[in-house]
């Protein structure tokens, strides 16, 4: 999912209640963690406390709704919440969502794994958002310059980067 976010130009990824397996992120993400803002939350409650409560849409993926991913609005900031394949979203997570959606499936399989569901969901919402904006992204020129500087710093050897940064 982290690699998918980076490839699609998504800047922020929130991980709720990461498992010990997540420690191998560097190997699995092929370096993508250096290019996006990864935010870890110890619990669902901590996640909900950290996000803004006004002016955003919180959309949750579940097979138990008639709305599809195409029904998720992209005209304001959006948080997409996906659960794992075995358990899906908790009732608490669904209750916090402004809208619930499903990914239409036409074959015989009953579910998608988390990575596939995230890739489909993120690709669809990003394409619709870019079409709405009429441009490839929504960063201001100032934010673009800040991100470009960050990318340059992240592409430099860590030892050299530490020597470039001012000492506080």
PDB file of C-alpha atoms in Angstrom:
ATOM      1  CA  UNK A   1       0.000   0.000   0.000  1.00  0.00           C
ATOM      2  CA  UNK A   2       2.857   2.337   0.842  1.00  0.00           C
ATOM      3  CA  UNK A   3       4.415   1.789  -2.588  1.00  0.00           C
ATOM      4  CA  UNK A   4       1.033   2.299  -4.255  1.00  0.00           C
ATOM      5  CA  UNK A   5       0.557   5.597  -2.411  1.00  0.00           C
ATOM      6  CA  UNK A   6       3.987   6.834  -3.456  1.00  0.00           C
ATOM      7  CA  UNK A   7       3.498   5.784  -7.086  1.00  0.00           C
ATOM      8  CA  UNK A   8       0.152   7.590  -7.247  1.00  0.00           C
ATOM      9  CA  UNK A   9       1.522  10.777  -5.662  1.00  0.00           C
ATOM     10  CA  UNK A  10      -0.340  10.427  -2.370  1.00  0.00           C
ATOM     11  CA  UNK A  11       1.556  12.315   0.320  1.00  0.00           C
ATOM     12  CA  UNK A  12       0.102  10.922   3.570  1.00  0.00           C
ATOM     13  CA  UNK A  13      -0.521   7.380   4.768  1.00  0.00           C
ATOM     14  CA  UNK A  14      -1.866   6.609   8.228  1.00  0.00           C
ATOM     15  CA  UNK A  15      -1.259   3.156   9.708  1.00  0.00           C
ATOM     16  CA  UNK A  16      -3.533   2.183  12.593  1.00  0.00           C
ATOM     17  CA  UNK A  17      -2.264  -0.326  15.157  1.00  0.00           C
ATOM     18  CA  UNK A  18       0.769  -1.515  13.162  1.00  0.00           C
ATOM     19  CA  UNK A  19       1.878  -5.085  13.784  1.00  0.00           C
ATOM     20  CA  UNK A  20       5.400  -6.376  14.361  1.00  0.00           C
ATOM     21  CA  UNK A  21       5.452  -7.425  10.690  1.00  0.00           C
ATOM     22  CA  UNK A  22       5.395  -3.750   9.802  1.00  0.00           C
ATOM     23  CA  UNK A  23       8.995  -3.441  11.035  1.00  0.00           C
ATOM     24  CA  UNK A  24      10.148  -4.866   7.706  1.00  0.00           C
ATOM     25  CA  UNK A  25       8.702  -1.840   5.908  1.00  0.00           C
ATOM     26  CA  UNK A  26      12.014  -0.733   4.420  1.00  0.00           C
ATOM     27  CA  UNK A  27      12.484  -4.027   2.568  1.00  0.00           C
ATOM     28  CA  UNK A  28       8.858  -4.324   1.476  1.00  0.00           C
ATOM     29  CA  UNK A  29       8.366  -0.727   0.350  1.00  0.00           C
ATOM     30  CA  UNK A  30      11.532  -0.573  -1.774  1.00  0.00           C
ATOM     31  CA  UNK A  31      12.369   2.853  -0.320  1.00  0.00           C
ATOM     32  CA  UNK A  32       8.929   4.415  -0.855  1.00  0.00           C
ATOM     33  CA  UNK A  33       8.753   5.286   2.868  1.00  0.00           C
ATOM     34  CA  UNK A  34      11.340   8.027   2.248  1.00  0.00           C
ATOM     35  CA  UNK A  35       9.010   9.909  -0.077  1.00  0.00           C
ATOM     36  CA  UNK A  36       5.693  10.035   1.768  1.00  0.00           C
ATOM     37  CA  UNK A  37       4.547  11.093   5.227  1.00  0.00           C
ATOM     38  CA  UNK A  38       3.876   7.939   7.215  1.00  0.00           C
ATOM     39  CA  UNK A  39       1.852   8.451  10.403  1.00  0.00           C
ATOM     40  CA  UNK A  40       1.513   5.622  12.929  1.00  0.00           C
ATOM     41  CA  UNK A  41      -1.444   5.478  15.320  1.00  0.00           C
ATOM     42  CA  UNK A  42      -1.508   3.000  18.222  1.00  0.00           C
ATOM     43  CA  UNK A  43      -5.302   2.677  18.007  1.00  0.00           C
ATOM     44  CA  UNK A  44      -8.368   3.622  16.024  1.00  0.00           C
ATOM     45  CA  UNK A  45      -9.292   6.151  18.722  1.00  0.00           C
ATOM     46  CA  UNK A  46      -5.859   7.799  18.420  1.00  0.00           C
ATOM     47  CA  UNK A  47      -6.351   8.060  14.652  1.00  0.00           C
ATOM     48  CA  UNK A  48      -9.788   9.681  15.003  1.00  0.00           C
ATOM     49  CA  UNK A  49      -8.432  12.132  17.585  1.00  0.00           C
ATOM     50  CA  UNK A  50      -5.606  13.196  15.263  1.00  0.00           C
ATOM     51  CA  UNK A  51      -7.567  14.015  12.116  1.00  0.00           C
ATOM     52  CA  UNK A  52      -9.582  17.185  11.426  1.00  0.00           C
ATOM     53  CA  UNK A  53     -13.296  16.897  12.047  1.00  0.00           C
ATOM     54  CA  UNK A  54     -14.456  19.623   9.653  1.00  0.00           C
ATOM     55  CA  UNK A  55     -14.228  19.831   5.886  1.00  0.00           C
ATOM     56  CA  UNK A  56     -13.217  16.237   5.205  1.00  0.00           C
ATOM     57  CA  UNK A  57     -14.948  13.086   4.056  1.00  0.00           C
ATOM     58  CA  UNK A  58     -14.183   9.851   5.845  1.00  0.00           C
ATOM     59  CA  UNK A  59     -15.000   6.898   3.560  1.00  0.00           C
ATOM     60  CA  UNK A  60     -14.797   3.266   4.629  1.00  0.00           C
ATOM     61  CA  UNK A  61     -14.548   0.171   2.456  1.00  0.00           C
ATOM     62  CA  UNK A  62     -17.004  -2.621   3.213  1.00  0.00           C
ATOM     63  CA  UNK A  63     -18.778  -5.201   1.063  1.00  0.00           C
ATOM     64  CA  UNK A  64     -22.034  -4.525   2.939  1.00  0.00           C
ATOM     65  CA  UNK A  65     -23.259  -1.411   1.125  1.00  0.00           C
ATOM     66  CA  UNK A  66     -24.766  -0.524  -2.244  1.00  0.00           C
ATOM     67  CA  UNK A  67     -22.493   2.508  -2.740  1.00  0.00           C
ATOM     68  CA  UNK A  68     -19.445   1.876  -4.902  1.00  0.00           C
ATOM     69  CA  UNK A  69     -16.066   3.587  -4.975  1.00  0.00           C
ATOM     70  CA  UNK A  70     -17.478   5.830  -7.740  1.00  0.00           C
ATOM     71  CA  UNK A  71     -19.924   7.265  -5.169  1.00  0.00           C
ATOM     72  CA  UNK A  72     -17.136   8.515  -2.879  1.00  0.00           C
ATOM     73  CA  UNK A  73     -16.904  12.316  -3.269  1.00  0.00           C
ATOM     74  CA  UNK A  74     -13.514  13.734  -4.241  1.00  0.00           C
ATOM     75  CA  UNK A  75     -14.405  17.436  -4.116  1.00  0.00           C
ATOM     76  CA  UNK A  76     -12.927  17.953  -0.622  1.00  0.00           C
ATOM     77  CA  UNK A  77     -10.174  16.366   1.480  1.00  0.00           C
ATOM     78  CA  UNK A  78     -10.713  12.626   1.810  1.00  0.00           C
ATOM     79  CA  UNK A  79      -9.588   9.923   4.213  1.00  0.00           C
ATOM     80  CA  UNK A  80     -10.077   6.374   2.952  1.00  0.00           C
ATOM     81  CA  UNK A  81     -10.253   3.642   5.595  1.00  0.00           C
ATOM     82  CA  UNK A  82      -9.650   0.042   4.619  1.00  0.00           C
ATOM     83  CA  UNK A  83      -9.520  -2.978   6.895  1.00  0.00           C
ATOM     84  CA  UNK A  84      -7.703  -6.226   6.382  1.00  0.00           C
ATOM     85  CA  UNK A  85      -9.208  -9.047   4.322  1.00  0.00           C
ATOM     86  CA  UNK A  86     -10.005 -11.304   7.267  1.00  0.00           C
ATOM     87  CA  UNK A  87     -11.770  -8.829   9.554  1.00  0.00           C
ATOM     88  CA  UNK A  88     -12.601  -5.792   7.433  1.00  0.00           C
ATOM     89  CA  UNK A  89     -13.581  -2.580   9.199  1.00  0.00           C
ATOM     90  CA  UNK A  90     -14.751  -2.702  12.783  1.00  0.00           C
ATOM     91  CA  UNK A  91     -18.231  -1.469  13.634  1.00  0.00           C
ATOM     92  CA  UNK A  92     -16.574   1.471  15.426  1.00  0.00           C
ATOM     93  CA  UNK A  93     -14.653   2.454  12.263  1.00  0.00           C
ATOM     94  CA  UNK A  94     -17.803   2.193  10.125  1.00  0.00           C
ATOM     95  CA  UNK A  95     -19.748   4.330  12.600  1.00  0.00           C
ATOM     96  CA  UNK A  96     -17.210   7.164  12.213  1.00  0.00           C
ATOM     97  CA  UNK A  97     -17.403   7.132   8.405  1.00  0.00           C
ATOM     98  CA  UNK A  98     -19.378   9.729   6.476  1.00  0.00           C
ATOM     99  CA  UNK A  99     -19.901   7.215   3.696  1.00  0.00           C
ATOM    100  CA  UNK A 100     -19.273   3.527   3.102  1.00  0.00           C
ATOM    101  CA  UNK A 101     -18.357   2.025  -0.257  1.00  0.00           C
ATOM    102  CA  UNK A 102     -17.619  -1.259  -1.912  1.00  0.00           C
ATOM    103  CA  UNK A 103     -15.356  -2.236  -4.766  1.00  0.00           C
ATOM    104  CA  UNK A 104     -17.533  -4.017  -7.326  1.00  0.00           C
ATOM    105  CA  UNK A 105     -16.359  -7.569  -8.010  1.00  0.00           C
ATOM    106  CA  UNK A 106     -17.714  -9.562 -10.930  1.00  0.00           C
ATOM    107  CA  UNK A 107     -15.890 -12.863 -10.563  1.00  0.00           C
ATOM    108  CA  UNK A 108     -16.397 -15.734  -8.157  1.00  0.00           C
ATOM    109  CA  UNK A 109     -13.949 -14.514  -5.478  1.00  0.00           C
ATOM    110  CA  UNK A 110     -15.610 -13.053  -2.416  1.00  0.00           C
ATOM    111  CA  UNK A 111     -12.915 -10.547  -1.464  1.00  0.00           C
ATOM    112  CA  UNK A 112      -9.746  -8.740  -2.460  1.00  0.00           C
ATOM    113  CA  UNK A 113      -6.641  -8.647  -0.316  1.00  0.00           C
ATOM    114  CA  UNK A 114      -5.869  -5.341   1.360  1.00  0.00           C
ATOM    115  CA  UNK A 115      -3.135  -4.338  -1.072  1.00  0.00           C
ATOM    116  CA  UNK A 116      -5.321  -4.950  -4.142  1.00  0.00           C
ATOM    117  CA  UNK A 117      -8.319  -3.181  -2.585  1.00  0.00           C
ATOM    118  CA  UNK A 118      -6.143  -0.193  -1.693  1.00  0.00           C
ATOM    119  CA  UNK A 119      -4.624  -0.012  -5.181  1.00  0.00           C
ATOM    120  CA  UNK A 120      -8.032  -0.050  -6.881  1.00  0.00           C
ATOM    121  CA  UNK A 121      -9.513   2.465  -4.434  1.00  0.00           C
ATOM    122  CA  UNK A 122      -6.572   4.863  -4.536  1.00  0.00           C
ATOM    123  CA  UNK A 123      -6.223   4.750  -8.315  1.00  0.00           C
ATOM    124  CA  UNK A 124      -9.923   5.466  -8.833  1.00  0.00           C
ATOM    125  CA  UNK A 125     -10.129   8.332  -6.343  1.00  0.00           C
ATOM    126  CA  UNK A 126      -6.866   9.905  -7.549  1.00  0.00           C
ATOM    127  CA  UNK A 127      -7.953   9.799 -11.187  1.00  0.00           C
ATOM    128  CA  UNK A 128     -11.311  11.379 -10.371  1.00  0.00           C
ATOM    129  CA  UNK A 129      -9.663  14.051  -8.179  1.00  0.00           C
ATOM    130  CA  UNK A 130      -7.164  14.953 -10.917  1.00  0.00           C
ATOM    131  CA  UNK A 131      -9.971  15.170 -13.468  1.00  0.00           C
ATOM    132  CA  UNK A 132     -11.935  17.447 -11.123  1.00  0.00           C
ATOM    133  CA  UNK A 133      -8.874  19.662 -10.575  1.00  0.00           C
ATOM    134  CA  UNK A 134      -7.899  19.684 -14.240  1.00  0.00           C
ATOM    135  CA  UNK A 135      -4.266  19.228 -13.200  1.00  0.00           C
ATOM    136  CA  UNK A 136      -1.973  16.479 -11.856  1.00  0.00           C
ATOM    137  CA  UNK A 137      -2.160  17.502  -8.201  1.00  0.00           C
ATOM    138  CA  UNK A 138      -3.404  19.938  -5.599  1.00  0.00           C
ATOM    139  CA  UNK A 139      -0.190  21.227  -3.992  1.00  0.00           C
ATOM    140  CA  UNK A 140       0.451  24.958  -3.939  1.00  0.00           C
ATOM    141  CA  UNK A 141       3.673  26.208  -5.547  1.00  0.00           C
ATOM    142  CA  UNK A 142       5.166  26.705  -2.071  1.00  0.00           C
ATOM    143  CA  UNK A 143       4.288  23.119  -1.075  1.00  0.00           C
ATOM    144  CA  UNK A 144       5.737  21.814  -4.347  1.00  0.00           C
ATOM    145  CA  UNK A 145       9.035  23.595  -3.616  1.00  0.00           C
ATOM    146  CA  UNK A 146       9.101  22.196  -0.071  1.00  0.00           C
ATOM    147  CA  UNK A 147       8.454  18.671  -1.324  1.00  0.00           C
ATOM    148  CA  UNK A 148      11.094  19.007  -4.037  1.00  0.00           C
ATOM    149  CA  UNK A 149      13.646  20.101  -1.403  1.00  0.00           C
ATOM    150  CA  UNK A 150      12.618  17.156   0.771  1.00  0.00           C
ATOM    151  CA  UNK A 151      13.044  14.771  -2.170  1.00  0.00           C
ATOM    152  CA  UNK A 152      16.521  16.134  -2.834  1.00  0.00           C
ATOM    153  CA  UNK A 153      17.478  15.699   0.820  1.00  0.00           C
ATOM    154  CA  UNK A 154      16.090  12.158   0.891  1.00  0.00           C
ATOM    155  CA  UNK A 155      18.064  11.221  -2.206  1.00  0.00           C
ATOM    156  CA  UNK A 156      21.365  12.157  -0.547  1.00  0.00           C
ATOM    157  CA  UNK A 157      23.300   9.637   1.519  1.00  0.00           C
ATOM    158  CA  UNK A 158      22.073   9.883   5.134  1.00  0.00           C
ATOM    159  CA  UNK A 159      25.569  10.582   6.496  1.00  0.00           C
ATOM    160  CA  UNK A 160      25.960  13.517   4.110  1.00  0.00           C
ATOM    161  CA  UNK A 161      22.456  14.754   4.845  1.00  0.00           C
ATOM    162  CA  UNK A 162      23.131  14.887   8.592  1.00  0.00           C
ATOM    163  CA  UNK A 163      26.195  17.035   7.914  1.00  0.00           C
ATOM    164  CA  UNK A 164      24.138  19.391   5.717  1.00  0.00           C
ATOM    165  CA  UNK A 165      21.464  20.072   8.322  1.00  0.00           C
ATOM    166  CA  UNK A 166      22.085  22.869  10.836  1.00  0.00           C
ATOM    167  CA  UNK A 167      22.711  21.855  14.441  1.00  0.00           C
ATOM    168  CA  UNK A 168      20.032  23.110  16.847  1.00  0.00           C
TER     169      UNK A 168
END
